[in-house]
Amino acid sequence: MKIRKAIIPVAGMGTRFLPATKAQPKEMLTVVDKPVIQYIVEEAVASGIEEIIFVTAIGKRAIEDHFDRNFELEYRLEQKKKEKELSEIKRVGKLAKFAFVRQNKPLGDGHAVLCALPFVEKHEPVAILFGDDIIDNKVPALKQLMDVYDKYGDSVIALEEVPKKNVSRYGVIGGKKIDAKTWEINQFKEKPTVAEAPSNLIVIGQYIITPEIMNLLAKTKPGKDGELRLADAFNAYLATGRVLYGCKFEGKHYDCGNKLGFLKAQVELGLKHPEIGKDLKKYLKNLEK
Ligand code: G1P
């Protein structure tokens, strides 16, 4: 079944970027000339996604406005004959069909995904994209995950290899490699110690989940901290003897949820930018001296 919808949880408070995120959503922080969330939406659309369900919270209005039309701005740009800017802002509003639903309590990423359920058909697999991860590649990472889904017909998780000492901040998988970039996953450990980690393959915020995982998620009880995590549903699935698939995608991943990752995205995507790339390169070269 073709994956047409993506759920993007964007309810997090962005405390790592305070005070920048005191009065604006962290997803609206700009990388070169676009908010982080627009890169993620464009990647989804380039992969074939037609509908995007944002799971928002208080203080996230700017995301809704960004993907809506702004008639007043369009009118003014038209009057001033700013054709390029006009077509760009119109294009953003037409990237996909957008829906917004609120998560009114911070009860975990699994709970956020369940908030989007009214927009998802019972038998429909969906993509889940976290609002922090930009992946730069000609073939979008999500498209690569979709290809794995098409081949094996089960849930797929985006994987990245990191030095073993860094695994404890992430979900870490264990399993066997079945082709150059695909893993059959039979273990999923959320934020393990280095010693407990089954591998150095970490989970990043892109998934394709089947209705079976969604149903398990809906039945899963929140953990001791009151949060319901996607990781718990993955583990419940593995406990039934089934497997998940992992896709070690091709592409450069920028974790824009932390300051260094965000700055790396600025520099590297800036260097590729047709308007400023060359000048930025010159500037950086002079800095080195
Ligand atoms: C979540 C997931 C974790 C994953 C990470 C990627 O953790 O639970 O498995 O590795 O995102 O960013 P969080 O960063 O929300 O604590």
mmCIF file of C-alpha atoms and ligand atoms in Angstrom:
data_model
loop_
_atom_site.group_PDB
_atom_site.id
_atom_site.type_symbol
_atom_site.label_atom_id
_atom_site.label_comp_id
_atom_site.label_asym_id
_atom_site.label_seq_id
_atom_site.Cartn_x
_atom_site.Cartn_y
_atom_site.Cartn_z
ATOM 1 C CA MET A 1 0.000 0.000 0.000
ATOM 2 C CA LYS A 2 1.364 3.407 -0.991
ATOM 3 C CA ILE A 3 2.368 5.649 1.903
ATOM 4 C CA ARG A 4 0.537 8.920 1.435
ATOM 5 C CA LYS A 5 0.533 10.455 4.890
ATOM 6 C CA ALA A 6 3.217 11.624 7.269
ATOM 7 C CA ILE A 7 2.763 12.466 10.934
ATOM 8 C CA ILE A 8 5.180 15.099 12.213
ATOM 9 C CA PRO A 9 5.167 15.573 16.003
ATOM 10 C CA VAL A 10 6.183 19.170 16.738
ATOM 11 C CA ALA A 11 4.842 19.652 20.253
ATOM 12 C CA GLY A 12 8.240 19.639 22.026
ATOM 13 C CA MET A 13 9.277 22.774 23.889
ATOM 14 C CA GLY A 14 12.751 23.171 22.452
ATOM 15 C CA THR A 15 14.437 23.827 25.771
ATOM 16 C CA ARG A 16 17.872 23.162 24.253
ATOM 17 C CA PHE A 17 17.528 26.349 22.206
ATOM 18 C CA LEU A 18 16.335 28.747 24.871
ATOM 19 C CA PRO A 19 16.124 31.722 24.781
ATOM 20 C CA ALA A 20 15.753 31.496 20.956
ATOM 21 C CA THR A 21 12.673 29.318 21.414
ATOM 22 C CA LYS A 22 11.026 31.329 24.166
ATOM 23 C CA ALA A 23 8.499 32.891 21.790
ATOM 24 C CA GLN A 24 8.876 30.823 18.616
ATOM 25 C CA PRO A 25 8.765 27.096 17.819
ATOM 26 C CA LYS A 26 12.172 25.426 17.515
ATOM 27 C CA GLU A 27 11.000 23.932 14.198
ATOM 28 C CA MET A 28 10.813 27.486 12.788
ATOM 29 C CA LEU A 29 14.501 28.227 13.434
ATOM 30 C CA THR A 30 16.026 29.057 10.094
ATOM 31 C CA VAL A 31 18.706 27.133 8.256
ATOM 32 C CA VAL A 32 20.057 29.602 5.651
ATOM 33 C CA ASP A 33 16.697 30.892 4.380
ATOM 34 C CA LYS A 34 14.097 28.282 5.307
ATOM 35 C CA PRO A 35 12.779 27.012 8.624
ATOM 36 C CA VAL A 36 13.985 23.519 9.592
ATOM 37 C CA ILE A 37 10.431 22.191 9.323
ATOM 38 C CA GLN A 38 10.183 23.234 5.660
ATOM 39 C CA TYR A 39 13.205 21.068 4.780
ATOM 40 C CA ILE A 40 11.464 18.125 6.448
ATOM 41 C CA VAL A 41 8.154 18.764 4.682
ATOM 42 C CA GLU A 42 9.921 19.140 1.321
ATOM 43 C CA GLU A 43 11.733 15.859 1.882
ATOM 44 C CA ALA A 44 8.416 14.148 2.646
ATOM 45 C CA VAL A 45 6.760 15.620 -0.441
ATOM 46 C CA ALA A 46 9.711 14.643 -2.651
ATOM 47 C CA SER A 47 9.211 11.087 -1.349
ATOM 48 C CA GLY A 48 5.567 11.053 -2.478
ATOM 49 C CA ILE A 49 3.773 12.155 0.701
ATOM 50 C CA GLU A 50 0.532 14.011 -0.047
ATOM 51 C CA GLU A 51 -0.857 14.742 3.419
ATOM 52 C CA ILE A 52 0.955 15.939 6.501
ATOM 53 C CA ILE A 53 -0.466 15.826 9.990
ATOM 54 C CA PHE A 54 1.352 18.069 12.434
ATOM 55 C CA VAL A 55 0.924 17.252 16.099
ATOM 56 C CA THR A 56 1.337 20.643 17.716
ATOM 57 C CA ALA A 57 0.986 22.292 21.103
ATOM 58 C CA ILE A 58 0.591 25.726 22.547
ATOM 59 C CA GLY A 59 3.030 28.233 21.049
ATOM 60 C CA LYS A 60 3.291 26.479 17.669
ATOM 61 C CA ARG A 61 0.980 28.761 15.668
ATOM 62 C CA ALA A 62 3.861 29.965 13.471
ATOM 63 C CA ILE A 63 4.079 26.478 11.921
ATOM 64 C CA GLU A 64 0.386 26.616 10.944
ATOM 65 C CA ASP A 65 0.829 30.078 9.457
ATOM 66 C CA HIS A 66 3.956 29.067 7.581
ATOM 67 C CA PHE A 67 2.146 26.329 5.648
ATOM 68 C CA ASP A 68 -1.011 28.382 5.110
ATOM 69 C CA ARG A 69 -1.591 31.087 2.500
ATOM 70 C CA ASN A 70 -0.944 34.688 3.442
ATOM 71 C CA PHE A 71 -3.161 36.755 1.144
ATOM 72 C CA GLU A 72 -2.005 40.119 2.445
ATOM 73 C CA LEU A 73 1.655 39.290 1.879
ATOM 74 C CA GLU A 74 0.840 37.845 -1.553
ATOM 75 C CA TYR A 75 -1.035 41.047 -2.464
ATOM 76 C CA ARG A 76 1.842 43.257 -1.366
ATOM 77 C CA LEU A 77 4.466 41.217 -3.189
ATOM 78 C CA GLU A 78 2.276 41.319 -6.287
ATOM 79 C CA GLN A 79 2.015 45.112 -6.070
ATOM 80 C CA LYS A 80 5.781 45.390 -5.728
ATOM 81 C CA LYS A 81 6.318 42.946 -8.605
ATOM 82 C CA LYS A 82 8.431 40.675 -6.417
ATOM 83 C CA GLU A 83 7.659 37.642 -8.572
ATOM 84 C CA LYS A 84 10.291 35.289 -7.171
ATOM 85 C CA GLU A 85 9.345 35.838 -3.539
ATOM 86 C CA LEU A 86 5.656 35.620 -4.442
ATOM 87 C CA SER A 87 5.958 32.266 -6.151
ATOM 88 C CA GLU A 88 8.100 30.920 -3.302
ATOM 89 C CA ILE A 89 5.609 31.794 -0.576
ATOM 90 C CA LYS A 90 2.713 30.459 -2.668
ATOM 91 C CA ARG A 91 4.617 27.228 -3.269
ATOM 92 C CA VAL A 92 5.118 26.614 0.476
ATOM 93 C CA GLY A 93 1.364 26.753 1.095
ATOM 94 C CA LYS A 94 0.728 24.254 -1.676
ATOM 95 C CA LEU A 95 3.386 21.652 -0.846
ATOM 96 C CA ALA A 96 0.846 19.201 0.570
ATOM 97 C CA LYS A 97 -2.495 18.987 2.361
ATOM 98 C CA PHE A 98 -1.879 19.987 5.945
ATOM 99 C CA ALA A 99 -3.764 19.058 9.083
ATOM 100 C CA PHE A 100 -3.029 20.164 12.621
ATOM 101 C CA VAL A 101 -3.960 18.417 15.811
ATOM 102 C CA ARG A 102 -3.020 19.321 19.350
ATOM 103 C CA GLN A 103 -1.198 17.223 21.902
ATOM 104 C CA ASN A 104 -2.357 19.004 25.006
ATOM 105 C CA LYS A 105 -0.050 17.187 27.437
ATOM 106 C CA PRO A 106 3.602 16.205 26.877
ATOM 107 C CA LEU A 107 3.027 12.468 27.244
ATOM 108 C CA GLY A 108 5.703 11.138 24.874
ATOM 109 C CA ASP A 109 6.271 10.590 21.148
ATOM 110 C CA GLY A 110 3.941 7.558 21.087
ATOM 111 C CA HIS A 111 1.129 9.626 22.564
ATOM 112 C CA ALA A 112 1.817 12.373 19.995
ATOM 113 C CA VAL A 113 1.466 9.845 17.163
ATOM 114 C CA LEU A 114 -1.834 8.563 18.609
ATOM 115 C CA CYS A 115 -3.169 12.155 18.592
ATOM 116 C CA ALA A 116 -2.987 11.989 14.766
ATOM 117 C CA LEU A 117 -5.106 8.810 14.584
ATOM 118 C CA PRO A 118 -8.350 10.572 13.546
ATOM 119 C CA PHE A 119 -6.580 11.508 10.279
ATOM 120 C CA VAL A 120 -5.323 8.010 9.485
ATOM 121 C CA GLU A 121 -7.319 5.149 7.961
ATOM 122 C CA LYS A 122 -7.374 1.870 9.883
ATOM 123 C CA HIS A 123 -5.432 -0.077 7.273
ATOM 124 C CA GLU A 124 -3.003 2.612 6.258
ATOM 125 C CA PRO A 125 0.753 2.550 6.905
ATOM 126 C CA VAL A 126 2.144 6.030 7.682
ATOM 127 C CA ALA A 127 5.461 7.818 7.840
ATOM 128 C CA ILE A 128 6.543 9.480 11.071
ATOM 129 C CA LEU A 129 9.106 12.240 10.878
ATOM 130 C CA PHE A 130 10.540 14.075 13.870
ATOM 131 C CA GLY A 131 10.805 17.820 13.492
ATOM 132 C CA ASP A 132 14.577 18.016 14.057
ATOM 133 C CA ASP A 133 16.215 15.840 11.436
ATOM 134 C CA ILE A 134 17.241 17.246 8.073
ATOM 135 C CA ILE A 135 18.672 14.632 5.727
ATOM 136 C CA ASP A 136 20.300 15.980 2.609
ATOM 137 C CA ASN A 137 20.385 13.565 -0.323
ATOM 138 C CA LYS A 138 19.278 13.385 -3.940
ATOM 139 C CA VAL A 139 16.976 10.446 -3.166
ATOM 140 C CA PRO A 140 15.306 11.481 0.109
ATOM 141 C CA ALA A 141 15.898 9.204 3.089
ATOM 142 C CA LEU A 142 12.150 8.702 3.468
ATOM 143 C CA LYS A 143 11.946 7.461 -0.131
ATOM 144 C CA GLN A 144 14.715 4.982 0.711
ATOM 145 C CA LEU A 145 12.676 3.794 3.729
ATOM 146 C CA MET A 146 9.613 3.469 1.466
ATOM 147 C CA ASP A 147 11.581 1.229 -0.899
ATOM 148 C CA VAL A 148 12.425 -1.067 2.025
ATOM 149 C CA TYR A 149 8.756 -1.042 3.052
ATOM 150 C CA ASP A 150 7.698 -1.943 -0.509
ATOM 151 C CA LYS A 151 10.093 -4.881 -0.514
ATOM 152 C CA TYR A 152 9.408 -6.355 2.945
ATOM 153 C CA GLY A 153 5.935 -5.001 3.797
ATOM 154 C CA ASP A 154 6.743 -4.270 7.427
ATOM 155 C CA SER A 155 7.668 -1.276 9.586
ATOM 156 C CA VAL A 156 10.947 0.449 8.743
ATOM 157 C CA ILE A 157 13.242 2.539 10.931
ATOM 158 C CA ALA A 158 15.944 4.941 9.708
ATOM 159 C CA LEU A 159 19.369 3.920 11.000
ATOM 160 C CA GLU A 160 22.692 5.666 11.300
ATOM 161 C CA GLU A 161 26.074 4.323 12.347
ATOM 162 C CA VAL A 162 27.768 6.280 15.156
ATOM 163 C CA PRO A 163 30.842 5.707 17.319
ATOM 164 C CA LYS A 164 29.826 3.238 20.040
ATOM 165 C CA LYS A 165 30.567 5.739 22.820
ATOM 166 C CA ASN A 166 27.713 7.964 21.521
ATOM 167 C CA VAL A 167 24.892 5.404 21.451
ATOM 168 C CA SER A 168 23.344 6.156 24.859
ATOM 169 C CA ARG A 169 21.363 9.178 23.667
ATOM 170 C CA TYR A 170 19.396 7.126 21.145
ATOM 171 C CA GLY A 171 17.372 4.028 20.402
ATOM 172 C CA VAL A 172 19.849 1.304 19.371
ATOM 173 C CA ILE A 173 19.006 -1.764 17.329
ATOM 174 C CA GLY A 174 20.286 -5.299 17.103
ATOM 175 C CA GLY A 175 19.740 -7.669 14.215
ATOM 176 C CA LYS A 176 21.209 -8.976 11.018
ATOM 177 C CA LYS A 177 22.239 -7.230 7.853
ATOM 178 C CA ILE A 178 20.245 -8.550 4.894
ATOM 179 C CA ASP A 179 21.608 -6.343 2.156
ATOM 180 C CA ALA A 180 23.936 -3.355 1.684
ATOM 181 C CA LYS A 181 21.683 -0.982 3.594
ATOM 182 C CA THR A 182 18.910 -3.096 5.130
ATOM 183 C CA TRP A 183 18.770 -4.755 8.541
ATOM 184 C CA GLU A 184 16.311 -7.238 9.966
ATOM 185 C CA ILE A 185 15.833 -5.921 13.480
ATOM 186 C CA ASN A 186 15.166 -8.226 16.420
ATOM 187 C CA GLN A 187 16.270 -5.963 19.278
ATOM 188 C CA PHE A 188 15.440 -2.356 20.070
ATOM 189 C CA LYS A 189 16.960 -0.781 23.167
ATOM 190 C CA GLU A 190 15.988 2.735 24.065
ATOM 191 C CA LYS A 191 18.957 4.758 25.349
ATOM 192 C CA PRO A 192 21.062 1.806 26.579
ATOM 193 C CA THR A 193 24.437 2.113 28.273
ATOM 194 C CA VAL A 194 27.396 1.533 25.945
ATOM 195 C CA ALA A 195 27.848 -1.939 27.461
ATOM 196 C CA GLU A 196 24.189 -2.899 26.939
ATOM 197 C CA ALA A 197 23.947 -1.548 23.385
ATOM 198 C CA PRO A 198 23.412 -4.343 20.836
ATOM 199 C CA SER A 199 25.269 -2.404 18.089
ATOM 200 C CA ASN A 200 26.372 1.060 17.066
ATOM 201 C CA LEU A 201 23.357 1.484 14.779
ATOM 202 C CA ILE A 202 21.152 4.195 16.186
ATOM 203 C CA VAL A 203 17.587 5.122 15.390
ATOM 204 C CA ILE A 204 16.954 8.566 14.002
ATOM 205 C CA GLY A 205 13.616 10.316 13.787
ATOM 206 C CA GLN A 206 12.158 8.771 10.635
ATOM 207 C CA TYR A 207 9.914 5.730 10.593
ATOM 208 C CA ILE A 208 7.314 3.957 8.512
ATOM 209 C CA ILE A 209 4.825 2.216 10.746
ATOM 210 C CA THR A 210 2.188 -0.313 9.855
ATOM 211 C CA PRO A 211 -1.334 -0.401 11.329
ATOM 212 C CA GLU A 212 -0.178 -3.337 13.504
ATOM 213 C CA ILE A 213 2.358 -1.095 15.254
ATOM 214 C CA MET A 214 -0.256 1.659 15.543
ATOM 215 C CA ASN A 215 -2.668 -0.818 17.194
ATOM 216 C CA LEU A 216 0.021 -2.012 19.585
ATOM 217 C CA LEU A 217 0.844 1.592 20.427
ATOM 218 C CA ALA A 218 -2.804 2.266 21.225
ATOM 219 C CA LYS A 219 -2.765 -0.714 23.644
ATOM 220 C CA THR A 220 0.590 0.103 25.250
ATOM 221 C CA LYS A 221 0.550 1.450 28.802
ATOM 222 C CA PRO A 222 2.640 4.547 29.541
ATOM 223 C CA GLY A 223 5.957 3.989 31.340
ATOM 224 C CA LYS A 224 6.793 4.966 34.927
ATOM 225 C CA ASP A 225 7.380 8.564 33.851
ATOM 226 C CA GLY A 226 3.839 8.694 32.430
ATOM 227 C CA GLU A 227 5.131 8.843 28.836
ATOM 228 C CA LEU A 228 4.099 6.587 25.988
ATOM 229 C CA ARG A 229 7.011 5.951 23.630
ATOM 230 C CA LEU A 230 7.125 4.567 20.107
ATOM 231 C CA ALA A 231 10.028 2.475 21.356
ATOM 232 C CA ASP A 232 7.613 0.583 23.660
ATOM 233 C CA ALA A 233 5.377 -0.356 20.727
ATOM 234 C CA PHE A 234 8.406 -1.531 18.719
ATOM 235 C CA ASN A 235 9.453 -3.705 21.639
ATOM 236 C CA ALA A 236 5.936 -5.092 22.062
ATOM 237 C CA TYR A 237 6.013 -6.017 18.352
ATOM 238 C CA LEU A 238 9.416 -7.715 18.599
ATOM 239 C CA ALA A 239 8.152 -9.643 21.647
ATOM 240 C CA THR A 240 5.522 -11.296 19.398
ATOM 241 C CA GLY A 241 8.385 -12.824 17.385
ATOM 242 C CA ARG A 242 7.983 -10.490 14.398
ATOM 243 C CA VAL A 243 10.818 -8.362 13.022
ATOM 244 C CA LEU A 244 11.204 -4.716 12.061
ATOM 245 C CA TYR A 245 13.370 -3.467 9.231
ATOM 246 C CA GLY A 246 16.133 -0.915 9.420
ATOM 247 C CA CYS A 247 17.370 1.241 6.553
ATOM 248 C CA LYS A 248 20.856 2.688 6.810
ATOM 249 C CA PHE A 249 19.956 5.503 4.470
ATOM 250 C CA GLU A 250 22.321 7.355 2.183
ATOM 251 C CA GLY A 251 22.560 11.067 2.874
ATOM 252 C CA LYS A 252 23.963 13.638 5.249
ATOM 253 C CA HIS A 253 21.999 13.846 8.481
ATOM 254 C CA TYR A 254 21.863 17.063 10.466
ATOM 255 C CA ASP A 255 20.384 16.797 13.935
ATOM 256 C CA CYS A 256 18.952 20.292 14.211
ATOM 257 C CA GLY A 257 17.721 19.486 17.721
ATOM 258 C CA ASN A 258 21.152 20.349 19.110
ATOM 259 C CA LYS A 259 23.254 23.462 18.649
ATOM 260 C CA LEU A 260 26.234 21.889 16.917
ATOM 261 C CA GLY A 261 24.091 19.869 14.481
ATOM 262 C CA PHE A 262 22.079 23.002 13.721
ATOM 263 C CA LEU A 263 25.237 25.040 13.005
ATOM 264 C CA LYS A 264 26.668 22.269 10.816
ATOM 265 C CA ALA A 265 23.453 22.388 8.767
ATOM 266 C CA GLN A 266 23.806 26.173 8.406
ATOM 267 C CA VAL A 267 27.353 25.909 7.137
ATOM 268 C CA GLU A 268 27.013 22.888 4.856
ATOM 269 C CA LEU A 269 23.632 23.788 3.365
ATOM 270 C CA GLY A 270 24.872 27.388 3.093
ATOM 271 C CA LEU A 271 27.850 26.182 1.058
ATOM 272 C CA LYS A 272 25.429 24.468 -1.340
ATOM 273 C CA HIS A 273 23.138 27.466 -1.632
ATOM 274 C CA PRO A 274 23.128 28.964 -5.174
ATOM 275 C CA GLU A 275 22.938 32.553 -3.925
ATOM 276 C CA ILE A 276 25.532 32.607 -1.143
ATOM 277 C CA GLY A 277 27.494 29.331 -1.463
ATOM 278 C CA LYS A 278 30.554 30.758 -3.202
ATOM 279 C CA ASP A 279 30.864 33.785 -0.936
ATOM 280 C CA LEU A 280 30.420 31.659 2.178
ATOM 281 C CA LYS A 281 33.207 29.372 0.992
ATOM 282 C CA LYS A 282 35.541 32.336 0.521
ATOM 283 C CA TYR A 283 34.598 33.658 3.933
ATOM 284 C CA LEU A 284 35.252 30.323 5.653
ATOM 285 C CA LYS A 285 38.609 29.940 3.892
ATOM 286 C CA ASN A 286 39.700 33.336 5.174
ATOM 287 C CA LEU A 287 38.596 32.423 8.674
ATOM 288 C CA GLU A 288 40.968 29.475 8.683
ATOM 289 C CA LYS A 289 43.984 31.749 8.171
HETATM 290 C C1 G1P B 1 13.764 9.662 20.297
HETATM 291 C C2 G1P B 1 13.621 8.146 20.219
HETATM 292 C C3 G1P B 1 14.991 7.485 20.049
HETATM 293 C C4 G1P B 1 15.685 8.071 18.839
HETATM 294 C C5 G1P B 1 15.763 9.600 18.953
HETATM 295 C C6 G1P B 1 16.301 10.194 17.669
HETATM 296 O O1 G1P B 1 14.406 10.032 21.488
HETATM 297 O O2 G1P B 1 12.963 7.680 21.381
HETATM 298 O O3 G1P B 1 14.828 6.085 19.883
HETATM 299 O O4 G1P B 1 16.991 7.524 18.732
HETATM 300 O O5 G1P B 1 14.472 10.175 19.179
HETATM 301 O O6 G1P B 1 16.442 11.577 17.767
HETATM 302 P P1 G1P B 1 14.391 11.541 22.063
HETATM 303 O O7 G1P B 1 15.498 12.268 21.359
HETATM 304 O O8 G1P B 1 13.044 12.111 21.758
HETATM 305 O O9 G1P B 1 14.643 11.415 23.525
#
